[in-house]
Amino acid sequence: AFAAAALGVARRDASLARFVSRSARAVVIGGKLAALGYLAHVALTIFAVQGSSPDWIEAVFEAPFFRSYSVLVVASVACAVAGARLAHDPHARGAQLGVAAAAAVIAIGGAFTSHAAGWLGERAPLYALDAVHRAAAYAWLGGVAHLVLFGFAGPSGGPNGRAKPIQNAISSGRSR
């Protein structure tokens, strides 16, 4: 999502294009780690229920959590693949949209693995609130990660050899 927002500036600024590429490499790592985490959760759940009944295998594959986690694994892998393409070509519009779409699927799909899934009453409002909460949390955490990446970008800290943007923002805040 960050890369899609930076598209217009990245086309005019080579250092920002390098930053988008660097940021996309972080997205690849995050996508891979998320997929591994979701797979580990499914494996642990299968291990916990194995042998609990004669038809336990069918019960696992038919369970809503298994379908939800399958979608999350696919979306995480798609995010990593789109991020890899974006790291190679920061101007690739399809890769930018792929990262944004995969992130949206992860935020929405994650709601179906939350505590809302265990609620006995009407779940639709809980799913919606949880999806919004997850999207906001992911945007906030992703923004912090990108600020850290941007703060350490380039040989002198900033694009085009400028001073570190975070240090500039802090020092300008002190002078007011």
Tab-separated table of N, CA and C in Angstrom:
chain	number	residue	atom	x	y	z
A	1	ALA	N	0.828	-1.188	0.000
A	1	ALA	CA	0.000	0.000	0.000
A	1	ALA	C	0.874	1.254	0.000
A	2	PHE	N	1.968	1.211	0.774
A	2	PHE	CA	2.887	2.351	0.796
A	2	PHE	C	3.450	2.601	-0.595
A	3	ALA	N	3.857	1.524	-1.263
A	3	ALA	CA	4.473	1.664	-2.588
A	3	ALA	C	3.478	2.243	-3.586
A	4	ALA	N	2.213	1.856	-3.483
A	4	ALA	CA	1.210	2.397	-4.397
A	4	ALA	C	1.046	3.900	-4.182
A	5	ALA	N	1.124	4.344	-2.939
A	5	ALA	CA	0.990	5.772	-2.650
A	5	ALA	C	2.201	6.556	-3.141
A	6	ALA	N	3.364	5.922	-3.166
A	6	ALA	CA	4.599	6.606	-3.543
A	6	ALA	C	4.882	6.558	-5.040
A	7	LEU	N	3.988	5.946	-5.812
A	7	LEU	CA	4.248	5.714	-7.239
A	7	LEU	C	4.618	6.992	-7.987
A	8	GLY	N	3.824	8.030	-7.880
A	8	GLY	CA	4.078	9.238	-8.648
A	8	GLY	C	5.410	9.880	-8.313
A	9	VAL	N	5.784	9.917	-7.056
A	9	VAL	CA	7.047	10.516	-6.644
A	9	VAL	C	8.206	9.615	-7.050
A	10	ALA	N	8.038	8.302	-6.935
A	10	ALA	CA	9.123	7.367	-7.253
A	10	ALA	C	9.516	7.461	-8.721
A	11	ARG	N	8.576	7.806	-9.587
A	11	ARG	CA	8.912	7.923	-11.003
A	11	ARG	C	9.829	9.101	-11.270
A	12	ARG	N	9.735	10.142	-10.444
A	12	ARG	CA	10.561	11.333	-10.638
A	12	ARG	C	11.816	11.310	-9.780
A	13	ASP	N	11.851	10.495	-8.749
A	13	ASP	CA	12.946	10.522	-7.787
A	13	ASP	C	13.560	9.123	-7.685
A	14	ALA	N	14.765	8.977	-8.228
A	14	ALA	CA	15.426	7.665	-8.249
A	14	ALA	C	15.709	7.160	-6.843
A	15	SER	N	16.015	8.050	-5.907
A	15	SER	CA	16.305	7.591	-4.549
A	15	SER	C	15.049	7.052	-3.878
A	16	LEU	N	13.889	7.637	-4.185
A	16	LEU	CA	12.654	7.115	-3.625
A	16	LEU	C	12.327	5.764	-4.259
A	17	ALA	N	12.627	5.600	-5.520
A	17	ALA	CA	12.425	4.304	-6.166
A	17	ALA	C	13.287	3.246	-5.479
A	18	ARG	N	14.509	3.610	-5.103
A	18	ARG	CA	15.367	2.664	-4.371
A	18	ARG	C	14.763	2.345	-3.016
A	19	PHE	N	14.177	3.356	-2.370
A	19	PHE	CA	13.535	3.124	-1.084
A	19	PHE	C	12.329	2.196	-1.219
A	20	VAL	N	11.514	2.410	-2.264
A	20	VAL	CA	10.364	1.535	-2.499
A	20	VAL	C	10.849	0.099	-2.700
A	21	SER	N	11.937	-0.061	-3.428
A	21	SER	CA	12.509	-1.385	-3.645
A	21	SER	C	12.955	-2.000	-2.316
A	22	ARG	N	13.604	-1.197	-1.489
A	22	ARG	CA	14.056	-1.675	-0.171
A	22	ARG	C	12.859	-2.030	0.701
A	23	SER	N	11.848	-1.202	0.674
A	23	SER	CA	10.638	-1.449	1.439
A	23	SER	C	9.954	-2.729	0.979
A	24	ALA	N	9.948	-2.947	-0.327
A	24	ALA	CA	9.311	-4.153	-0.867
A	24	ALA	C	10.037	-5.403	-0.401
A	25	ARG	N	11.341	-5.328	-0.231
A	25	ARG	CA	12.072	-6.492	0.291
A	25	ARG	C	11.612	-6.817	1.711
A	26	ALA	N	11.296	-5.799	2.503
A	26	ALA	CA	10.751	-6.026	3.845
A	26	ALA	C	9.364	-6.663	3.759
A	27	VAL	N	8.576	-6.260	2.761
A	27	VAL	CA	7.251	-6.864	2.555
A	27	VAL	C	7.387	-8.351	2.218
A	28	VAL	N	8.398	-8.700	1.435
A	28	VAL	CA	8.642	-10.106	1.083
A	28	VAL	C	8.926	-10.910	2.345
A	29	ILE	N	9.783	-10.385	3.196
A	29	ILE	CA	10.109	-11.089	4.441
A	29	ILE	C	8.862	-11.237	5.309
A	30	GLY	N	8.086	-10.167	5.435
A	30	GLY	CA	6.858	-10.223	6.224
A	30	GLY	C	5.855	-11.218	5.677
A	31	GLY	N	5.692	-11.259	4.356
A	31	GLY	CA	4.770	-12.215	3.741
A	31	GLY	C	5.186	-13.655	3.998
A	32	LYS	N	6.480	-13.907	3.883
A	32	LYS	CA	6.980	-15.267	4.135
A	32	LYS	C	6.791	-15.667	5.597
A	33	LEU	N	7.112	-14.753	6.515
A	33	LEU	CA	6.951	-15.052	7.938
A	33	LEU	C	5.485	-15.265	8.309
A	34	ALA	N	4.605	-14.458	7.733
A	34	ALA	CA	3.174	-14.618	8.009
A	34	ALA	C	2.685	-15.972	7.514
A	35	ALA	N	3.081	-16.355	6.294
A	35	ALA	CA	2.661	-17.659	5.765
A	35	ALA	C	3.156	-18.789	6.658
A	36	LEU	N	4.400	-18.706	7.090
A	36	LEU	CA	4.944	-19.746	7.982
A	36	LEU	C	4.193	-19.777	9.310
A	37	GLY	N	3.863	-18.613	9.841
A	37	GLY	CA	3.109	-18.558	11.094
A	37	GLY	C	1.723	-19.171	10.965
A	38	TYR	N	1.030	-18.856	9.876
A	38	TYR	CA	-0.300	-19.432	9.664
A	38	TYR	C	-0.219	-20.948	9.480
A	39	LEU	N	0.782	-21.404	8.737
A	39	LEU	CA	0.970	-22.853	8.550
A	39	LEU	C	1.288	-23.540	9.874
A	40	ALA	N	2.100	-22.909	10.707
A	40	ALA	CA	2.424	-23.481	12.016
A	40	ALA	C	1.170	-23.588	12.880
A	41	HIS	N	0.307	-22.578	12.814
A	41	HIS	CA	-0.933	-22.621	13.598
A	41	HIS	C	-1.809	-23.794	13.154
A	42	VAL	N	-1.940	-23.970	11.854
A	42	VAL	CA	-2.741	-25.086	11.340
A	42	VAL	C	-2.117	-26.417	11.762
A	43	ALA	N	-0.794	-26.535	11.663
A	43	ALA	CA	-0.116	-27.780	12.038
A	43	ALA	C	-0.323	-28.091	13.521
A	44	LEU	N	-0.211	-27.083	14.358
A	44	LEU	CA	-0.422	-27.308	15.792
A	44	LEU	C	-1.857	-27.708	16.088
A	45	THR	N	-2.804	-27.108	15.391
A	45	THR	CA	-4.207	-27.465	15.588
A	45	THR	C	-4.454	-28.911	15.152
A	46	ILE	N	-3.898	-29.293	14.016
A	46	ILE	CA	-4.051	-30.675	13.547
A	46	ILE	C	-3.426	-31.636	14.549
A	47	PHE	N	-2.254	-31.291	15.069
A	47	PHE	CA	-1.592	-32.131	16.055
A	47	PHE	C	-2.451	-32.281	17.310
A	48	ALA	N	-3.104	-31.188	17.726
A	48	ALA	CA	-3.919	-31.208	18.941
A	48	ALA	C	-5.177	-32.048	18.793
A	49	VAL	N	-5.775	-32.091	17.608
A	49	VAL	CA	-7.041	-32.817	17.449
A	49	VAL	C	-6.873	-34.202	16.823
A	50	GLN	N	-5.659	-34.531	16.423
A	50	GLN	CA	-5.474	-35.813	15.736
A	50	GLN	C	-5.905	-36.962	16.643
A	51	GLY	N	-6.659	-37.857	16.060
A	51	GLY	CA	-7.128	-39.038	16.765
A	51	GLY	C	-8.266	-38.788	17.729
A	52	SER	N	-8.789	-37.554	17.797
A	52	SER	CA	-9.859	-37.251	18.750
A	52	SER	C	-11.174	-37.928	18.382
A	53	SER	N	-11.345	-38.265	17.125
A	53	SER	CA	-12.537	-39.003	16.678
A	53	SER	C	-12.150	-39.752	15.410
A	54	PRO	N	-12.971	-40.728	15.011
A	54	PRO	CA	-12.619	-41.495	13.814
A	54	PRO	C	-12.554	-40.648	12.538
A	55	ASP	N	-13.317	-39.597	12.466
A	55	ASP	CA	-13.332	-38.757	11.258
A	55	ASP	C	-12.687	-37.391	11.504
A	56	TRP	N	-11.632	-37.363	12.302
A	56	TRP	CA	-10.998	-36.098	12.674
A	56	TRP	C	-10.373	-35.386	11.481
A	57	ILE	N	-9.873	-36.117	10.511
A	57	ILE	CA	-9.243	-35.485	9.350
A	57	ILE	C	-10.284	-34.691	8.555
A	58	GLU	N	-11.442	-35.319	8.308
A	58	GLU	CA	-12.499	-34.624	7.578
A	58	GLU	C	-12.982	-33.400	8.358
A	59	ALA	N	-13.065	-33.541	9.681
A	59	ALA	CA	-13.526	-32.425	10.512
A	59	ALA	C	-12.570	-31.235	10.414
A	60	VAL	N	-11.268	-31.505	10.376
A	60	VAL	CA	-10.294	-30.420	10.271
A	60	VAL	C	-10.441	-29.707	8.938
A	61	PHE	N	-10.502	-30.464	7.840
A	61	PHE	CA	-10.558	-29.848	6.516
A	61	PHE	C	-11.880	-29.145	6.237
A	62	GLU	N	-12.924	-29.515	6.954
A	62	GLU	CA	-14.216	-28.855	6.783
A	62	GLU	C	-14.424	-27.692	7.749
A	63	ALA	N	-13.534	-27.537	8.716
A	63	ALA	CA	-13.687	-26.493	9.732
A	63	ALA	C	-13.455	-25.109	9.126
A	64	PRO	N	-14.236	-24.127	9.553
A	64	PRO	CA	-14.057	-22.756	9.041
A	64	PRO	C	-12.643	-22.211	9.292
A	65	PHE	N	-12.034	-22.584	10.420
A	65	PHE	CA	-10.690	-22.059	10.697
A	65	PHE	C	-9.702	-22.531	9.642
A	66	PHE	N	-9.866	-23.778	9.165
A	66	PHE	CA	-8.937	-24.305	8.160
A	66	PHE	C	-9.078	-23.529	6.849
A	67	ARG	N	-10.315	-23.250	6.451
A	67	ARG	CA	-10.527	-22.470	5.231
A	67	ARG	C	-9.977	-21.056	5.390
A	68	SER	N	-10.205	-20.454	6.557
A	68	SER	CA	-9.710	-19.095	6.798
A	68	SER	C	-8.185	-19.053	6.763
A	69	TYR	N	-7.557	-19.996	7.424
A	69	TYR	CA	-6.098	-20.012	7.438
A	69	TYR	C	-5.528	-20.350	6.063
A	70	SER	N	-6.232	-21.151	5.291
A	70	SER	CA	-5.774	-21.434	3.927
A	70	SER	C	-5.758	-20.157	3.094
A	71	VAL	N	-6.804	-19.341	3.236
A	71	VAL	CA	-6.860	-18.059	2.526
A	71	VAL	C	-5.724	-17.148	2.998
A	72	LEU	N	-5.451	-17.137	4.301
A	72	LEU	CA	-4.383	-16.296	4.830
A	72	LEU	C	-3.007	-16.732	4.325
A	73	VAL	N	-2.788	-18.037	4.216
A	73	VAL	CA	-1.509	-18.532	3.691
A	73	VAL	C	-1.349	-18.101	2.238
A	74	VAL	N	-2.388	-18.289	1.435
A	74	VAL	CA	-2.321	-17.908	0.017
A	74	VAL	C	-2.103	-16.400	-0.114
A	75	ALA	N	-2.811	-15.596	0.679
A	75	ALA	CA	-2.659	-14.139	0.608
A	75	ALA	C	-1.259	-13.710	1.049
A	76	SER	N	-0.707	-14.365	2.054
A	76	SER	CA	0.647	-14.035	2.509
A	76	SER	C	1.682	-14.364	1.450
A	77	VAL	N	1.521	-15.508	0.804
A	77	VAL	CA	2.433	-15.881	-0.284
A	77	VAL	C	2.279	-14.900	-1.449
A	78	ALA	N	1.041	-14.528	-1.764
A	78	ALA	CA	0.802	-13.553	-2.838
A	78	ALA	C	1.447	-12.204	-2.504
A	79	CYS	N	1.382	-11.809	-1.243
A	79	CYS	CA	2.009	-10.562	-0.806
A	79	CYS	C	3.524	-10.644	-1.001
A	80	ALA	N	4.115	-11.780	-0.649
A	80	ALA	CA	5.561	-11.959	-0.816
A	80	ALA	C	5.946	-11.955	-2.297
A	81	VAL	N	5.146	-12.607	-3.133
A	81	VAL	CA	5.438	-12.649	-4.572
A	81	VAL	C	5.317	-11.254	-5.183
A	82	ALA	N	4.250	-10.538	-4.853
A	82	ALA	CA	4.074	-9.175	-5.374
A	82	ALA	C	5.171	-8.257	-4.843
A	83	GLY	N	5.553	-8.443	-3.593
A	83	GLY	CA	6.638	-7.649	-3.022
A	83	GLY	C	7.959	-7.913	-3.724
A	84	ALA	N	8.210	-9.178	-4.084
A	84	ALA	CA	9.442	-9.514	-4.811
A	84	ALA	C	9.454	-8.834	-6.176
A	85	ARG	N	8.310	-8.811	-6.839
A	85	ARG	CA	8.219	-8.136	-8.133
A	85	ARG	C	8.442	-6.633	-7.960
A	86	LEU	N	7.876	-6.075	-6.905
A	86	LEU	CA	8.021	-4.650	-6.629
A	86	LEU	C	9.464	-4.298	-6.258
A	87	ALA	N	10.148	-5.205	-5.571
A	87	ALA	CA	11.559	-4.971	-5.236
A	87	ALA	C	12.403	-4.919	-6.504
A	88	HIS	N	12.022	-5.727	-7.478
A	88	HIS	CA	12.748	-5.754	-8.755
A	88	HIS	C	12.414	-4.536	-9.618
A	89	ASP	N	11.140	-4.125	-9.604
A	89	ASP	CA	10.697	-2.976	-10.405
A	89	ASP	C	9.753	-2.120	-9.564
A	90	PRO	N	10.272	-1.066	-8.915
A	90	PRO	CA	9.437	-0.230	-8.045
A	90	PRO	C	8.293	0.477	-8.764
A	91	HIS	N	8.309	0.487	-10.099
A	91	HIS	CA	7.259	1.158	-10.863
A	91	HIS	C	6.161	0.205	-11.324
A	92	ALA	N	6.265	-1.073	-10.982
A	92	ALA	CA	5.297	-2.074	-11.448
A	92	ALA	C	3.953	-1.853	-10.763
A	93	ARG	N	3.022	-1.283	-11.502
A	93	ARG	CA	1.697	-0.963	-10.946
A	93	ARG	C	0.961	-2.226	-10.484
A	94	GLY	N	1.076	-3.312	-11.262
A	94	GLY	CA	0.420	-4.560	-10.879
A	94	GLY	C	0.943	-5.104	-9.563
A	95	ALA	N	2.248	-4.994	-9.346
A	95	ALA	CA	2.836	-5.460	-8.093
A	95	ALA	C	2.374	-4.599	-6.926
A	96	GLN	N	2.269	-3.299	-7.154
A	96	GLN	CA	1.781	-2.402	-6.101
A	96	GLN	C	0.354	-2.763	-5.711
A	97	LEU	N	-0.474	-2.970	-6.715
A	97	LEU	CA	-1.862	-3.357	-6.441
A	97	LEU	C	-1.927	-4.744	-5.816
A	98	GLY	N	-1.033	-5.637	-6.211
A	98	GLY	CA	-0.991	-6.980	-5.628
A	98	GLY	C	-0.674	-6.951	-4.146
A	99	VAL	N	0.305	-6.123	-3.763
A	99	VAL	CA	0.641	-5.995	-2.342
A	99	VAL	C	-0.548	-5.423	-1.577
A	100	ALA	N	-1.176	-4.388	-2.121
A	100	ALA	CA	-2.321	-3.758	-1.450
A	100	ALA	C	-3.496	-4.727	-1.333
A	101	ALA	N	-3.784	-5.480	-2.400
A	101	ALA	CA	-4.900	-6.433	-2.366
A	101	ALA	C	-4.624	-7.565	-1.383
A	102	ALA	N	-3.413	-8.080	-1.388
A	102	ALA	CA	-3.071	-9.163	-0.457
A	102	ALA	C	-3.166	-8.683	0.984
A	103	ALA	N	-2.710	-7.451	1.237
A	103	ALA	CA	-2.808	-6.897	2.592
A	103	ALA	C	-4.265	-6.761	3.020
A	104	ALA	N	-5.129	-6.359	2.104
A	104	ALA	CA	-6.559	-6.239	2.432
A	104	ALA	C	-7.163	-7.607	2.733
A	105	VAL	N	-6.809	-8.611	1.945
A	105	VAL	CA	-7.324	-9.968	2.190
A	105	VAL	C	-6.839	-10.474	3.546
A	106	ILE	N	-5.585	-10.185	3.891
A	106	ILE	CA	-5.061	-10.620	5.188
A	106	ILE	C	-5.811	-9.941	6.329
A	107	ALA	N	-6.073	-8.650	6.199
A	107	ALA	CA	-6.799	-7.930	7.252
A	107	ALA	C	-8.221	-8.454	7.400
A	108	ILE	N	-8.904	-8.654	6.282
A	108	ILE	CA	-10.291	-9.135	6.336
A	108	ILE	C	-10.321	-10.601	6.730
A	109	GLY	N	-9.464	-11.410	6.117
A	109	GLY	CA	-9.434	-12.844	6.428
A	109	GLY	C	-9.030	-13.126	7.854
A	110	GLY	N	-8.159	-12.278	8.410
A	110	GLY	CA	-7.745	-12.466	9.796
A	110	GLY	C	-8.900	-12.331	10.765
A	111	ALA	N	-9.897	-11.543	10.404
A	111	ALA	CA	-11.063	-11.381	11.275
A	111	ALA	C	-11.796	-12.707	11.468
A	112	PHE	N	-11.721	-13.572	10.477
A	112	PHE	CA	-12.424	-14.854	10.558
A	112	PHE	C	-11.656	-15.885	11.373
A	113	THR	N	-10.485	-15.524	11.884
A	113	THR	CA	-9.731	-16.412	12.771
A	113	THR	C	-9.664	-15.836	14.176
A	114	SER	N	-10.374	-14.748	14.416
A	114	SER	CA	-10.293	-14.052	15.699
A	114	SER	C	-11.328	-14.599	16.678
A	115	HIS	N	-11.420	-13.934	17.800
A	115	HIS	CA	-12.402	-14.313	18.813
A	115	HIS	C	-13.832	-14.170	18.301
A	116	ALA	N	-14.038	-13.324	17.308
A	116	ALA	CA	-15.380	-13.150	16.748
A	116	ALA	C	-15.907	-14.459	16.169
A	117	ALA	N	-15.009	-15.303	15.661
A	117	ALA	CA	-15.431	-16.580	15.075
A	117	ALA	C	-16.030	-17.508	16.121
A	118	GLY	N	-15.655	-17.332	17.376
A	118	GLY	CA	-16.178	-18.182	18.439
A	118	GLY	C	-17.447	-17.663	19.087
A	119	TRP	N	-17.916	-16.505	18.672
A	119	TRP	CA	-19.119	-15.903	19.244
A	119	TRP	C	-20.339	-16.696	18.815
A	120	LEU	N	-21.254	-16.954	19.721
A	120	LEU	CA	-22.431	-17.750	19.404
A	120	LEU	C	-23.545	-16.935	18.769
A	121	GLY	N	-23.569	-15.642	19.005
A	121	GLY	CA	-24.628	-14.792	18.461
A	121	GLY	C	-24.302	-14.305	17.059
A	122	GLU	N	-24.876	-13.162	16.714
A	122	GLU	CA	-24.650	-12.533	15.403
A	122	GLU	C	-23.193	-12.104	15.293
A	123	ARG	N	-22.498	-12.614	14.286
A	123	ARG	CA	-21.058	-12.363	14.162
A	123	ARG	C	-20.698	-11.280	13.146
A	124	ALA	N	-21.571	-10.956	12.220
A	124	ALA	CA	-21.222	-10.030	11.140
A	124	ALA	C	-20.664	-8.697	11.658
A	125	PRO	N	-21.308	-8.050	12.639
A	125	PRO	CA	-20.733	-6.787	13.127
A	125	PRO	C	-19.354	-6.984	13.770
A	126	LEU	N	-19.179	-8.119	14.457
A	126	LEU	CA	-17.883	-8.384	15.077
A	126	LEU	C	-16.803	-8.609	14.034
A	127	TYR	N	-17.141	-9.334	12.984
A	127	TYR	CA	-16.180	-9.545	11.894
A	127	TYR	C	-15.788	-8.206	11.262
A	128	ALA	N	-16.778	-7.367	11.018
A	128	ALA	CA	-16.510	-6.069	10.389
A	128	ALA	C	-15.623	-5.202	11.288
A	129	LEU	N	-15.957	-5.128	12.570
A	129	LEU	CA	-15.147	-4.335	13.500
A	129	LEU	C	-13.734	-4.894	13.619
A	130	ASP	N	-13.615	-6.218	13.655
A	130	ASP	CA	-12.293	-6.821	13.768
A	130	ASP	C	-11.467	-6.567	12.506
A	131	ALA	N	-12.095	-6.625	11.338
A	131	ALA	CA	-11.373	-6.356	10.087
A	131	ALA	C	-10.878	-4.913	10.055
A	132	VAL	N	-11.715	-3.969	10.478
A	132	VAL	CA	-11.304	-2.562	10.523
A	132	VAL	C	-10.168	-2.384	11.531
A	133	HIS	N	-10.297	-3.022	12.692
A	133	HIS	CA	-9.261	-2.939	13.717
A	133	HIS	C	-7.937	-3.494	13.201
A	134	ARG	N	-7.980	-4.636	12.537
A	134	ARG	CA	-6.757	-5.233	11.997
A	134	ARG	C	-6.140	-4.353	10.912
A	135	ALA	N	-6.963	-3.827	10.019
A	135	ALA	CA	-6.443	-2.968	8.953
A	135	ALA	C	-5.763	-1.732	9.548
A	136	ALA	N	-6.379	-1.139	10.572
A	136	ALA	CA	-5.777	0.034	11.215
A	136	ALA	C	-4.472	-0.337	11.909
A	137	ALA	N	-4.450	-1.462	12.591
A	137	ALA	CA	-3.227	-1.890	13.271
A	137	ALA	C	-2.120	-2.193	12.269
A	138	TYR	N	-2.465	-2.871	11.172
A	138	TYR	CA	-1.455	-3.182	10.154
A	138	TYR	C	-0.922	-1.902	9.516
A	139	ALA	N	-1.805	-0.947	9.260
A	139	ALA	CA	-1.366	0.319	8.656
A	139	ALA	C	-0.446	1.064	9.613
A	140	TRP	N	-0.794	1.069	10.902
A	140	TRP	CA	0.033	1.764	11.876
A	140	TRP	C	1.396	1.084	11.991
A	141	LEU	N	1.393	-0.229	12.167
A	141	LEU	CA	2.664	-0.948	12.303
A	141	LEU	C	3.498	-0.857	11.022
A	142	GLY	N	2.843	-0.968	9.882
A	142	GLY	CA	3.551	-0.837	8.620
A	142	GLY	C	4.119	0.553	8.444
A	143	GLY	N	3.382	1.560	8.886
A	143	GLY	CA	3.878	2.932	8.811
A	143	GLY	C	5.102	3.136	9.689
A	144	VAL	N	5.075	2.586	10.883
A	144	VAL	CA	6.235	2.690	11.771
A	144	VAL	C	7.433	1.984	11.144
A	145	ALA	N	7.213	0.812	10.583
A	145	ALA	CA	8.310	0.074	9.946
A	145	ALA	C	8.908	0.877	8.789
A	146	HIS	N	8.050	1.495	7.997
A	146	HIS	CA	8.556	2.286	6.877
A	146	HIS	C	9.267	3.556	7.346
A	147	LEU	N	8.814	4.148	8.437
A	147	LEU	CA	9.538	5.296	8.978
A	147	LEU	C	10.941	4.892	9.416
A	148	VAL	N	11.047	3.727	10.038
A	148	VAL	CA	12.369	3.239	10.448
A	148	VAL	C	13.230	2.977	9.220
A	149	LEU	N	12.657	2.306	8.208
A	149	LEU	CA	13.420	2.065	6.979
A	149	LEU	C	13.849	3.374	6.332
A	150	PHE	N	12.950	4.343	6.286
A	150	PHE	CA	13.258	5.628	5.657
A	150	PHE	C	14.305	6.377	6.469
A	151	GLY	N	14.241	6.255	7.769
A	151	GLY	CA	15.203	6.930	8.631
A	151	GLY	C	16.616	6.420	8.457
A	152	PHE	N	16.757	5.170	8.043
A	152	PHE	CA	18.082	4.583	7.854
A	152	PHE	C	18.457	4.438	6.386
A	153	ALA	N	17.689	5.059	5.483
A	153	ALA	CA	17.930	4.909	4.047
A	153	ALA	C	19.144	5.723	3.608
A	154	GLY	N	19.845	5.206	2.644
A	154	GLY	CA	20.942	5.938	2.013
A	154	GLY	C	22.201	5.992	2.851
A	155	PRO	N	23.323	6.372	2.222
A	155	PRO	CA	24.600	6.394	2.918
A	155	PRO	C	24.659	7.400	4.051
A	156	SER	N	23.976	8.528	3.918
A	156	SER	CA	23.989	9.507	5.000
A	156	SER	C	22.657	9.530	5.729
A	157	GLY	N	21.848	8.527	5.497
A	157	GLY	CA	20.587	8.415	6.216
A	157	GLY	C	19.377	8.768	5.400
A	158	GLY	N	19.476	9.620	4.424
A	158	GLY	CA	18.308	10.038	3.676
A	158	GLY	C	18.531	9.938	2.191
A	159	PRO	N	17.465	10.056	1.408
A	159	PRO	CA	17.601	10.002	-0.032
A	159	PRO	C	18.432	11.173	-0.549
A	160	ASN	N	19.158	10.953	-1.608
A	160	ASN	CA	19.982	11.984	-2.254
A	160	ASN	C	21.021	12.593	-1.322
A	161	GLY	N	21.439	11.838	-0.302
A	161	GLY	CA	22.475	12.324	0.592
A	161	GLY	C	22.012	13.403	1.552
A	162	ARG	N	20.699	13.639	1.652
A	162	ARG	CA	20.187	14.643	2.587
A	162	ARG	C	20.283	14.103	4.011
A	163	ALA	N	20.098	14.971	4.971
A	163	ALA	CA	20.103	14.553	6.370
A	163	ALA	C	18.934	13.622	6.624
A	164	LYS	N	19.026	12.859	7.672
A	164	LYS	CA	17.971	11.900	7.990
A	164	LYS	C	16.650	12.624	8.207
A	165	PRO	N	15.587	12.195	7.509
A	165	PRO	CA	14.291	12.870	7.630
A	165	PRO	C	13.731	12.832	9.041
A	166	ILE	N	13.922	11.721	9.754
A	166	ILE	CA	13.369	11.625	11.102
A	166	ILE	C	14.084	12.610	12.016
A	167	GLN	N	15.409	12.702	11.886
A	167	GLN	CA	16.143	13.663	12.706
A	167	GLN	C	15.712	15.089	12.380
A	168	ASN	N	15.482	15.377	11.100
A	168	ASN	CA	15.017	16.708	10.721
A	168	ASN	C	13.660	17.015	11.335
A	169	ALA	N	12.756	16.031	11.302
A	169	ALA	CA	11.420	16.237	11.862
A	169	ALA	C	11.497	16.471	13.375
A	170	ILE	N	12.367	15.722	14.042
A	170	ILE	CA	12.498	15.888	15.498
A	170	ILE	C	13.084	17.248	15.823
A	171	SER	N	14.144	17.633	15.108
A	171	SER	CA	14.774	18.912	15.399
A	171	SER	C	13.857	20.075	15.049
A	172	SER	N	13.070	19.966	13.974
A	172	SER	CA	12.154	21.049	13.643
A	172	SER	C	11.027	21.129	14.659
A	173	GLY	N	10.653	20.019	15.260
A	173	GLY	CA	9.630	20.020	16.299
A	173	GLY	C	10.119	20.678	17.572
A	174	ARG	N	11.406	20.572	17.852
A	174	ARG	CA	11.976	21.180	19.067
A	174	ARG	C	12.068	22.691	18.948
A	175	SER	N	12.249	23.159	17.722
A	175	SER	CA	12.451	24.597	17.556
A	175	SER	C	11.162	25.383	17.656
A	176	ARG	N	10.050	24.724	17.620
A	176	ARG	CA	8.758	25.431	17.683
A	176	ARG	C	8.379	25.748	19.079
